Coordinates of C-alpha atoms and ligand atoms in Angstrom, one line a residue:
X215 CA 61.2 -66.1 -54.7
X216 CA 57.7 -65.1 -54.4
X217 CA 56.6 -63.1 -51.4
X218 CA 53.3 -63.8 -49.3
X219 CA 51.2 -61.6 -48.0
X220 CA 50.7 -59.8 -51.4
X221 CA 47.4 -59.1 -53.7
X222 CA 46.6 -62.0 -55.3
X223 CA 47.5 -61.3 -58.9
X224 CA 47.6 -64.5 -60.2
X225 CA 45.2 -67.8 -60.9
X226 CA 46.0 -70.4 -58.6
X227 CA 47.6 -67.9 -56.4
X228 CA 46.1 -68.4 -52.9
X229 CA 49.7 -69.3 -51.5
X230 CA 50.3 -65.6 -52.1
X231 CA 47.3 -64.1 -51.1
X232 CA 47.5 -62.1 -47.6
X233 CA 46.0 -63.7 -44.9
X234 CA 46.3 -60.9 -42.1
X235 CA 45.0 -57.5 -42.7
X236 CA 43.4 -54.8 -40.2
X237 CA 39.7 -53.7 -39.9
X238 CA 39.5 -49.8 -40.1
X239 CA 39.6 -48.7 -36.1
X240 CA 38.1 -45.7 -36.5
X241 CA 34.9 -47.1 -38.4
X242 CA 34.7 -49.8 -36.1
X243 CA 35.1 -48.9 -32.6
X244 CA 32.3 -48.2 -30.4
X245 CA 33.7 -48.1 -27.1
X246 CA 33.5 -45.1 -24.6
X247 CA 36.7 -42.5 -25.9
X248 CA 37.4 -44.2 -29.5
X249 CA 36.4 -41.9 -32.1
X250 CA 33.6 -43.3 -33.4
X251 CA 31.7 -44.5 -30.0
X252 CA 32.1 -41.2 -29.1
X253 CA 30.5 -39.6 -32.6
X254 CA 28.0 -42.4 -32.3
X255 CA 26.9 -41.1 -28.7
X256 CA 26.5 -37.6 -30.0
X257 CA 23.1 -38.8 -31.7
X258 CA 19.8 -40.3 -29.6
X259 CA 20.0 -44.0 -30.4
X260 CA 17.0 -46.5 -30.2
X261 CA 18.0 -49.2 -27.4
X262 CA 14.9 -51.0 -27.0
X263 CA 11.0 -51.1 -27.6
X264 CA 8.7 -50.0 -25.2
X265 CA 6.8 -53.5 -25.1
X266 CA 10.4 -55.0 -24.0
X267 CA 9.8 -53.0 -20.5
X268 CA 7.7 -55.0 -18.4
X269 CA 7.7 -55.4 -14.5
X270 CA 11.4 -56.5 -14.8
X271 CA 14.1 -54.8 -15.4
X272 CA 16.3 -55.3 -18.8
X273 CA 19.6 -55.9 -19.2
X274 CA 20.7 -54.1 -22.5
X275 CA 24.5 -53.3 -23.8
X276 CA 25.2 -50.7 -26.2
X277 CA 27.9 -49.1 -27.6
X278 CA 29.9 -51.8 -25.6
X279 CA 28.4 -50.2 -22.0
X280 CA 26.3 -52.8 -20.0
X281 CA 22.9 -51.4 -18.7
X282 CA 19.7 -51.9 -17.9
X283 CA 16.3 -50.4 -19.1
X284 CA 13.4 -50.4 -17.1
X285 CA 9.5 -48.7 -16.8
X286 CA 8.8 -47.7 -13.0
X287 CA 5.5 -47.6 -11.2
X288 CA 4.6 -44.6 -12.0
X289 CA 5.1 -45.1 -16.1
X290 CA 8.7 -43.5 -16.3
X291 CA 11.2 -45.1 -18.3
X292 CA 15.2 -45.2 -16.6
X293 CA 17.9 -46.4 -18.4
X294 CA 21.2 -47.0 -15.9
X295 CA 24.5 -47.9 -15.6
X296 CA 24.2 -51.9 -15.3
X297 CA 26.4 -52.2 -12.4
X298 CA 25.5 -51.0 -8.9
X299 CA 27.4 -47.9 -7.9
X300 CA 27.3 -49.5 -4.2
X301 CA 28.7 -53.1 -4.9
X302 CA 28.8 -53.8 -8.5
X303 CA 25.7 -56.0 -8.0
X304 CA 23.2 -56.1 -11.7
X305 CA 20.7 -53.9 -11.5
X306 CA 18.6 -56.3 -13.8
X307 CA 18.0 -58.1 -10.5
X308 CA 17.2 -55.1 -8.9
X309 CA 13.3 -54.8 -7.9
X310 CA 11.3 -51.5 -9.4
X311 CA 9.7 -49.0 -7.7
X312 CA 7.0 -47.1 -7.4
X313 CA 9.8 -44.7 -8.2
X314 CA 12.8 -45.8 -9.6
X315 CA 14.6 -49.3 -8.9
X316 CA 16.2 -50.3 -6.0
X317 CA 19.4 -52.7 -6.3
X318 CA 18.5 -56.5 -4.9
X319 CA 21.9 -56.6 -2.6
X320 CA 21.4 -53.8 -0.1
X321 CA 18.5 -51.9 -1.3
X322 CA 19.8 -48.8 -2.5
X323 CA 16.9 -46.6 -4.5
X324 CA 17.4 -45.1 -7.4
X325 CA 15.4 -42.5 -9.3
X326 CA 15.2 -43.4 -13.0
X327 CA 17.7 -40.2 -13.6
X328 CA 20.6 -41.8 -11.0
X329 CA 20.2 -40.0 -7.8
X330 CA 20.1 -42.3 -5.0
X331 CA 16.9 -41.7 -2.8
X332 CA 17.9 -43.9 -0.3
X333 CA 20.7 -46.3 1.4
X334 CA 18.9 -48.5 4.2
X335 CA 21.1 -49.7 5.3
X336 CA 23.2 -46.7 6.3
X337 CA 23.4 -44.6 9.4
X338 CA 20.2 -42.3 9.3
X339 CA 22.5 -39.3 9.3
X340 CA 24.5 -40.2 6.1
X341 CA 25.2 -38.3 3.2
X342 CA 27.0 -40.8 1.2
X343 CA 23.4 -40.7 -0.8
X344 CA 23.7 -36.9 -2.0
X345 CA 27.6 -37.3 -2.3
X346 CA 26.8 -40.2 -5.0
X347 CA 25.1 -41.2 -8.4
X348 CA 24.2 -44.5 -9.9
X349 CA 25.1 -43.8 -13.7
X350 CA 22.2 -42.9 -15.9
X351 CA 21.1 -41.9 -19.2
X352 CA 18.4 -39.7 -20.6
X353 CA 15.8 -41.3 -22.9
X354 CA 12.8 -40.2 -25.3
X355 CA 9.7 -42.8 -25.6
X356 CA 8.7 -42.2 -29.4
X357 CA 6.2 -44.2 -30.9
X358 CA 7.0 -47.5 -28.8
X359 CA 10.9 -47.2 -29.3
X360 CA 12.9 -46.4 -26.5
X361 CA 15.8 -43.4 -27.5
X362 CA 19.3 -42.7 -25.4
X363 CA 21.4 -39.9 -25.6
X364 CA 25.0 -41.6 -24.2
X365 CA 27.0 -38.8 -24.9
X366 CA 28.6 -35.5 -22.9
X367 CA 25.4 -34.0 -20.8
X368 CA 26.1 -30.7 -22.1
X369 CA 25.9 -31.6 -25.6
X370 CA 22.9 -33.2 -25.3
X371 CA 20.8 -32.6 -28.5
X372 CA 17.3 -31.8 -28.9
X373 CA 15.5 -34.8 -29.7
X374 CA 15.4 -35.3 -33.9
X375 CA 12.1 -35.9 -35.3
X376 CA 12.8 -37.2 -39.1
X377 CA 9.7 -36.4 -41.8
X378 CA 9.4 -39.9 -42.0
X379 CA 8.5 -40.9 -38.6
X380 CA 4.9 -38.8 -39.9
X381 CA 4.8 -40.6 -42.9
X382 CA 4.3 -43.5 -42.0
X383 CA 1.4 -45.4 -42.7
X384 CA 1.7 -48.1 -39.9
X385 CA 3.2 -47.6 -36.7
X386 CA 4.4 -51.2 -36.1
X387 CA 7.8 -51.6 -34.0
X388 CA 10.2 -53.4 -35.6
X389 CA 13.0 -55.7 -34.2
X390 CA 15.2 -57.5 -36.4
X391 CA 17.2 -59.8 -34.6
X392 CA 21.0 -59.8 -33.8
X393 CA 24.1 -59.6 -36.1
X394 CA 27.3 -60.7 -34.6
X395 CA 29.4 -58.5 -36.9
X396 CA 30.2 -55.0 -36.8
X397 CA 27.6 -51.9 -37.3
X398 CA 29.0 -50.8 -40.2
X399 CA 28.9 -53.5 -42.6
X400 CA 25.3 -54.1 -41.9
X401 CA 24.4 -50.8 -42.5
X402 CA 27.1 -50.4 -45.9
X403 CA 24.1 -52.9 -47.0
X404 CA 22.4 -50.0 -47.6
X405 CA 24.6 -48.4 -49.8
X406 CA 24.9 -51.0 -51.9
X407 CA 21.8 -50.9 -54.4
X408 CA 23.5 -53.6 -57.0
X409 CA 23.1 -56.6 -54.5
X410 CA 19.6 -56.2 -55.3
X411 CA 20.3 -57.8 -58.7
X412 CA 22.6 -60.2 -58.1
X413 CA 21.5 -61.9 -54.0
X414 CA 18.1 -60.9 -54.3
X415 CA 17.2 -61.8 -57.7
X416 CA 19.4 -63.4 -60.4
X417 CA 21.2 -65.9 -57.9
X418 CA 19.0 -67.5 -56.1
X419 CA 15.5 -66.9 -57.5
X420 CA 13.4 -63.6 -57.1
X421 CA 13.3 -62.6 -53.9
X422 CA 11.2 -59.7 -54.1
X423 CA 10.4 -58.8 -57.7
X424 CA 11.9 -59.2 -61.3
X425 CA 12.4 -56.1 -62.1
X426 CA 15.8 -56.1 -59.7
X427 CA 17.5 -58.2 -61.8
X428 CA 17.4 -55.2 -64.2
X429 CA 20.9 -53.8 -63.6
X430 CA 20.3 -50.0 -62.5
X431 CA 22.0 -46.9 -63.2
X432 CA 23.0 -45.8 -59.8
X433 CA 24.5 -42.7 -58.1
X434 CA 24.8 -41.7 -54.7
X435 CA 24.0 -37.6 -53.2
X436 CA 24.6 -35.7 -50.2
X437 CA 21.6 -34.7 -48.2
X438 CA 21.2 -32.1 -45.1
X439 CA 20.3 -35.4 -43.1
X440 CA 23.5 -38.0 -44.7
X441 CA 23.7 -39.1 -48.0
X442 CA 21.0 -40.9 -50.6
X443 CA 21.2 -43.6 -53.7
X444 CA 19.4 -43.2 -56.7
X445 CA 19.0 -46.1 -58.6
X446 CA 16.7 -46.0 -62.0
X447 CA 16.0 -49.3 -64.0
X448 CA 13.7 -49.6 -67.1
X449 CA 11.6 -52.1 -66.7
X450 CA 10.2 -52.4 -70.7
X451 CA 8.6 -49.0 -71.3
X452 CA 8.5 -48.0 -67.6
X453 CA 11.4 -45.8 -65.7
X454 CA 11.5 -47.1 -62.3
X455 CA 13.2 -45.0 -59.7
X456 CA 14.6 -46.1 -55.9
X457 CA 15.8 -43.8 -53.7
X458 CA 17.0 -44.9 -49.9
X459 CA 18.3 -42.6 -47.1
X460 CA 21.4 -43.4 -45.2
X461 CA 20.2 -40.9 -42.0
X462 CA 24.1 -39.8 -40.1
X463 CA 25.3 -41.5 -38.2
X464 CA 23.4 -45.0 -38.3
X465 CA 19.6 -45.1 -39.9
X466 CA 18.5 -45.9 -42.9
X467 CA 14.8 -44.7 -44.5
X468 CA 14.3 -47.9 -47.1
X469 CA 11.5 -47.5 -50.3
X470 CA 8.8 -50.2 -50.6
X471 CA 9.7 -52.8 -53.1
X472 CA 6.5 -53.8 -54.7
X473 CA 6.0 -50.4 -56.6
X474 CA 8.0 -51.1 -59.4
X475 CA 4.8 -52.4 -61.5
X476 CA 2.9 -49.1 -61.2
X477 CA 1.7 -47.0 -64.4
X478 CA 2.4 -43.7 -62.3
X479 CA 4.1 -42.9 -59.0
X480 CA 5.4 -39.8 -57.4
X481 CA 7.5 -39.6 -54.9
X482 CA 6.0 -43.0 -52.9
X483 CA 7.5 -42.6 -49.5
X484 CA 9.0 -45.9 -47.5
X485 CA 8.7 -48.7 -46.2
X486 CA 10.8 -48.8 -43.2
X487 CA 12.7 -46.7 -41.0
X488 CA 15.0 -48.2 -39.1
X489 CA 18.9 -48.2 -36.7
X490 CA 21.8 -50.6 -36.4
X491 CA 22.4 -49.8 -33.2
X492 CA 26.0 -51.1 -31.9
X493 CA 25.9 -53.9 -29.1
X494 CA 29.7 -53.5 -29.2
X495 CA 32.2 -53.8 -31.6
X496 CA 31.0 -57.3 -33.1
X497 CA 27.7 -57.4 -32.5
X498 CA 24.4 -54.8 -33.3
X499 CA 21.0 -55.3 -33.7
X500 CA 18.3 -53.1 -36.2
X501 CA 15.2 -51.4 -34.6
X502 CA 12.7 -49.0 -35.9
X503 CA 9.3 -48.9 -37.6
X504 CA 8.1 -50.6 -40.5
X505 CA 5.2 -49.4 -43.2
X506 CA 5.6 -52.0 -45.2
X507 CA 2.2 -51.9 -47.6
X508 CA 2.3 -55.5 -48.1
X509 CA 4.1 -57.1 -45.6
X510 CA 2.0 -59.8 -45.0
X511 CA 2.2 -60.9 -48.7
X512 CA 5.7 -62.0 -48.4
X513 CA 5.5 -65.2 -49.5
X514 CA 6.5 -68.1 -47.2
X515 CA 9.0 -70.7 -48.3
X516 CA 11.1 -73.8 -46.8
X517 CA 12.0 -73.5 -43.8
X518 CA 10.6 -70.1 -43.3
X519 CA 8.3 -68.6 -41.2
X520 CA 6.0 -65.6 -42.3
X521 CA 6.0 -62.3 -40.0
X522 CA 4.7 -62.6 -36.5
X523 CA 2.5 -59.8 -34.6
X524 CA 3.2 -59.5 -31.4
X525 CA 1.1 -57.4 -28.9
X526 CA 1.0 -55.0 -31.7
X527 CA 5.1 -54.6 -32.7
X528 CA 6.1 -56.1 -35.4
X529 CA 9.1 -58.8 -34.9
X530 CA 10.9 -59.0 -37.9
X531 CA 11.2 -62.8 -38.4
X532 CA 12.6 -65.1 -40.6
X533 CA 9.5 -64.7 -43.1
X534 CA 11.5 -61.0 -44.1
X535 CA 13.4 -62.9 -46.6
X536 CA 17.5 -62.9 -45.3
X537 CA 17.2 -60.5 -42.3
X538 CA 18.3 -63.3 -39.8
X539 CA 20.0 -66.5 -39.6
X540 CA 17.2 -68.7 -38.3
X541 CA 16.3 -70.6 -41.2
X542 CA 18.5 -73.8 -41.2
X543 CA 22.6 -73.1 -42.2
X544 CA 21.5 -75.3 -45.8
X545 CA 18.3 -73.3 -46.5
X546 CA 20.9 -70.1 -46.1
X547 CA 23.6 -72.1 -48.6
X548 CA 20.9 -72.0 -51.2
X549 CA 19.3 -68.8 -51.0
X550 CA 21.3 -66.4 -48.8
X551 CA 20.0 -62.9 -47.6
X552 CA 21.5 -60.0 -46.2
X553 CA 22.2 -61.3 -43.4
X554 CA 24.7 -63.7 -44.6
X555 CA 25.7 -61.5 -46.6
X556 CA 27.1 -59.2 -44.0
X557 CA 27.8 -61.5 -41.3
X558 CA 29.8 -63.5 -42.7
X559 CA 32.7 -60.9 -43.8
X560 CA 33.6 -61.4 -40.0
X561 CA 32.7 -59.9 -36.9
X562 CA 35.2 -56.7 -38.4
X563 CA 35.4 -56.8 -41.6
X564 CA 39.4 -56.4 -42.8
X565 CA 39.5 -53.7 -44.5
X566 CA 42.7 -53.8 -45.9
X567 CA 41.8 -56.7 -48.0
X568 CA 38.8 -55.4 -49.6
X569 CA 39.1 -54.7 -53.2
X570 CA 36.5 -52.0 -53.8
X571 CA 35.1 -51.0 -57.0
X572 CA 33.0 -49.3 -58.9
X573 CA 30.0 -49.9 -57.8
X574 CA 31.2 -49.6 -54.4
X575 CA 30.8 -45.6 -54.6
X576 CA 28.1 -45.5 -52.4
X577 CA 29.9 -47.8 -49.2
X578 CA 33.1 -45.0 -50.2
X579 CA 30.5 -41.8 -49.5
X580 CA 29.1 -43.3 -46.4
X581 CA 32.5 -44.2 -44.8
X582 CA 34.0 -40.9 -45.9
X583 CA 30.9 -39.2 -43.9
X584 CA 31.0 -41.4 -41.0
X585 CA 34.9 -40.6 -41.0
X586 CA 34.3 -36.8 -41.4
X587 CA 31.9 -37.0 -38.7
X588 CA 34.0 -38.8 -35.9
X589 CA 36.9 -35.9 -37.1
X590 CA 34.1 -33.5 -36.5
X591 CA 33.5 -34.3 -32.7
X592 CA 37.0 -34.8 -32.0
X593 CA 37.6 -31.6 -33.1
X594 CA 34.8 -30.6 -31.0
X595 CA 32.3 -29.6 -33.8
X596 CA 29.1 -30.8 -34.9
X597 CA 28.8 -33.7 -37.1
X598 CA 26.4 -33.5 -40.2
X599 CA 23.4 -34.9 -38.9
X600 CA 23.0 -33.6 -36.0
X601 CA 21.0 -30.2 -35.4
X602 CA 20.5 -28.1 -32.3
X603 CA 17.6 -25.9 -34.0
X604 CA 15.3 -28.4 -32.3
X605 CA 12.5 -27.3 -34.6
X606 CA 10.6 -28.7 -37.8
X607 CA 11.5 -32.3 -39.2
X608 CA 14.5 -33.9 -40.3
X609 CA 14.4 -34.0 -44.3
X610 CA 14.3 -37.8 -45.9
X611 CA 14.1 -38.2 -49.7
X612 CA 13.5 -42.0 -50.0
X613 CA 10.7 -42.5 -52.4
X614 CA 9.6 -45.1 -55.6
X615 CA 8.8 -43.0 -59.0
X616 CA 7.6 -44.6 -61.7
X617 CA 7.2 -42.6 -65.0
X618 CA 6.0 -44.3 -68.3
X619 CA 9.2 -43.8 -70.5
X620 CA 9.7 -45.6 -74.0
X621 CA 13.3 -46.7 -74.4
X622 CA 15.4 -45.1 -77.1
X623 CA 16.6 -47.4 -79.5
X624 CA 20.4 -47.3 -78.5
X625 CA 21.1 -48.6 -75.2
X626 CA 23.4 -45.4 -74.5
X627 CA 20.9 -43.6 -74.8
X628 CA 18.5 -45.1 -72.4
X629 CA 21.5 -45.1 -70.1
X630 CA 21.5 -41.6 -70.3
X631 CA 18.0 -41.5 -70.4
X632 CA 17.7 -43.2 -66.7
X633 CA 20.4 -41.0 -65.6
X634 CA 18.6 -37.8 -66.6
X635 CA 15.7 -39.0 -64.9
X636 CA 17.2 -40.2 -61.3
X637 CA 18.6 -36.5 -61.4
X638 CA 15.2 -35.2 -62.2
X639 CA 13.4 -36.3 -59.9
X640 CA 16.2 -36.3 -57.2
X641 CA 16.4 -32.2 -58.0
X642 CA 12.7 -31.7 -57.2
X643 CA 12.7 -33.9 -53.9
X644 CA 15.9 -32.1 -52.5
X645 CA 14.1 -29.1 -53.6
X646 CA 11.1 -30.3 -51.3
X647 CA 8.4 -31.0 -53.5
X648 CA 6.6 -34.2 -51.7
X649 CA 3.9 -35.7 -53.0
X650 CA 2.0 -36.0 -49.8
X651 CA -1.0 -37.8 -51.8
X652 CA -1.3 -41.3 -49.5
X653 CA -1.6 -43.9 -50.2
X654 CA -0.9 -44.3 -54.0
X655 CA 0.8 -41.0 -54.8
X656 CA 0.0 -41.3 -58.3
X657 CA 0.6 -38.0 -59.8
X658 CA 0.5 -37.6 -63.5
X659 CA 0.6 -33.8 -63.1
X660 CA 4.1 -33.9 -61.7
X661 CA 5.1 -36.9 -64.3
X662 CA 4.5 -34.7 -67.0
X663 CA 6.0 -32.1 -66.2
X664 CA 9.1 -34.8 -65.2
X665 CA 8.8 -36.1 -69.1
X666 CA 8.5 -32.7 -70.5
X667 CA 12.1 -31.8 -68.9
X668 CA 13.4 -35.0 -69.7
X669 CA 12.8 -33.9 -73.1
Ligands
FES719 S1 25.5 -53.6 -4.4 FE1 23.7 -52.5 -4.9 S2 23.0 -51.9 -3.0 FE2 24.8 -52.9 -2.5
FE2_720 FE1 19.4 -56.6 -49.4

């Protein structure tokens, strides 16, 4: 008698096949006290953009904790505990101030940092105002994003400026709508160069350019700020090399994708810089900035719309090929993004049933760091990631090289080849030689020197 609930082993087996299975809790929860919502709070998170505050107060939820966000009169932004510490009436019907906001119910004020300035309705002797605090958190405005730190106030760290955020070239806001799954799978996207190939390109049409259907070499680094890939393809007698940054806990620093056809290229920095910020355990949404060169040439197709501008902020819309799921459920069937992709493992992925493999190396590293940093704040230590020094910028190593580099004639050799190279170049970036030439960063000088090692 055959068992259920077993690997499926065999064709025509799906009698057998599990159907239960358990999503990794530690990965996944974001609540205040599980592990990981309390590793996640130990890092300044993006919650909303600055052109999201107008006169009324926002309601927000992250990390599973219901807020609002808000700009007073006098230009400061407040980000507080949804719920009215008086009554339990929303604050995001609560009427801003000059200073502060004051709750819609019975008035109470309060400054955008919790303390209450005033309880009308009270006896004019009363101290339940100083005895009390409406919940608040401390944020950062930072080039039109609005940052939180959630976590303990005495660990607050100093607020992380990443060398990317002065790379880029445009300072557009990004938003790219919800995913109703959990954080993690949308960012494991990330770690994951060889869907490029196969979802972006050889499936369903090129989606950005041919040369990712070439089937890279890929491996995957520690960094001092999380963990890289390095893919290299040839691309006929070109070497073209990716690298992305997977910033601990929860950003991502993405390369352009149109740079594969240059002659020469050193070091080209990104594209976009960006959070999946959790909403709660099923649900997050991305935010940062995008630099995209050629964002507007993105073509259009059914049932797609190209990028909007909005007052300046970019809103990442259905024209960034896959990033949402508002073209029409058919239009997704025949030419899926990333957002299917992730989405529709579930709102938790099961983990149990996952069959990981070799090119899953990359989604391996990033859990194992993730894991090693929610061990590292329970044990009351600093996760990697996160520095106190306050000073100087957070390293990122995401660039595009492009080298001219005839093929051997044996394919293992070329293998090798594109190997050598990824390392290469990935040994002088960590070693902190930029090419700060923008735009173009063509930069023979450095190429050749790249070949001549190669050789
Ligand atoms: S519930 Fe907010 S002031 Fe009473
Ligand atoms: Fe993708």
């Amino acid at each position: 008698m055959q068992r259920r609930g077993q690997s499926l082993r065999q064709p025509y087996g799906a009698y057998l096949s599990a159907r239960d299975g358990h999503s990794d809790e530690e990965l996944c929860r974001v609540g205040r006290g599980t592990p990981c919502g309390e590793y996640l709070r130990r890092f300044w998170q993006p919650v909303c953009t600055e052109a999201e505050l107008g006169d009324l107060p926002r309601a927000i939820r992250i990390l599973g904790e219901n807020l609002v966000a808000f700009r007073d009169g006098s230009g400061r932004v407040g980000l507080l505990e949804r719920r009215c510490v008086h009554r339990g009436t929303s604050l995001e019907f609560g009427r801003v101030q000059e200073r502060g906001i004051r709750c819609c119910y019975h008035g109470w004020h309060f400054d955008v940092d919790g303390t209450i300035l005033d309880t009308p309705g009270e006896p004019p002797g009363s101290s339940l105002r100083r005895r009390l605090c409406q919940g608040a958190y401390p944020v950062e405005v930072w080039r039109g994003l609005v940052f939180a730190y959630m976590g303990p106030p005495g660990e607050r760290p100093p607020f992380p400026v990443f060398d990317a955020f002065e790379h880029a070239r445009a300072t557009g806001v990004m938003r790219v709508r919800h995913s109703p799954c959990n954080w993690l799978q949308v960012n494991e996207n990330e770690t994951d160069p060889i869907h490029l190939s196969f979802l972006h390109t050889r499936l369903f049409g090129v989606q950005f350019e041919p040369v990712y259907g070439e089937i890279p070499t890929m491996e995957w680094e520690e960094t001092p700020t999380g963990m890289i890939y390095v893919t290299v393809r040839r691309w006929g007698e070109h070497l073209y090399l990716r690298t992305n940054d997977m910033l601990l806990p929860n950003a991502v620093r993405v390369a352009g994708i149109n740079d594969a056809e240059s002659e020469t290229l050193f070091d080209r920095r990104g594209s976009a810089l960006s959070w999946v910020v959790p909403v709660d355990d099923t649900s997050c949404f991305s935010i940062g900035w995008s630099d995209i060169d050629k964002e507007f040439e993105i073509p259009g197709r059914d049932g797609y719309v190209d990028r909007q501008v909005r007052g300046g902020a970019y809103v990442v819309g259905s024209g960034d090929v896959g990033q949402t799921g508002d073209p029409p459920y058919e239009a997704r069937q025949r030419a899926p993004g990333d957002w299917d992709a992730w989405v529709s493992q579930g709102p938790v992925t099961l983990h149990s049933r996952e069959n990981l493999a070799s090119t899953d190396r990359g989604v391996l590293m990033y859990r194992r760091l993730v894991r090693e940093g929610i061990r590292a704040v329970a044990e009351g230590k600093a996760p990697k990631g996160l520095h106190f020094d306050g000073g100087g910028e957070r390293f990122t190593c995401c660039n595009n090289t492009v080298a001219r580099i005839p093929a051997p004639a044996d394919p293992e050799a070329d293998r090798r080849l594109r190997l050598a190279f990824g390392r290469e170049v990935t040994r002088r970036i960590l070693a902190g030689e930029y090419s700060k030439e923008e735009p173009g960063c063509a930069d023979p000088k450095r190429i050749e020197e790249i070949r001549r090692a190669l050789e």
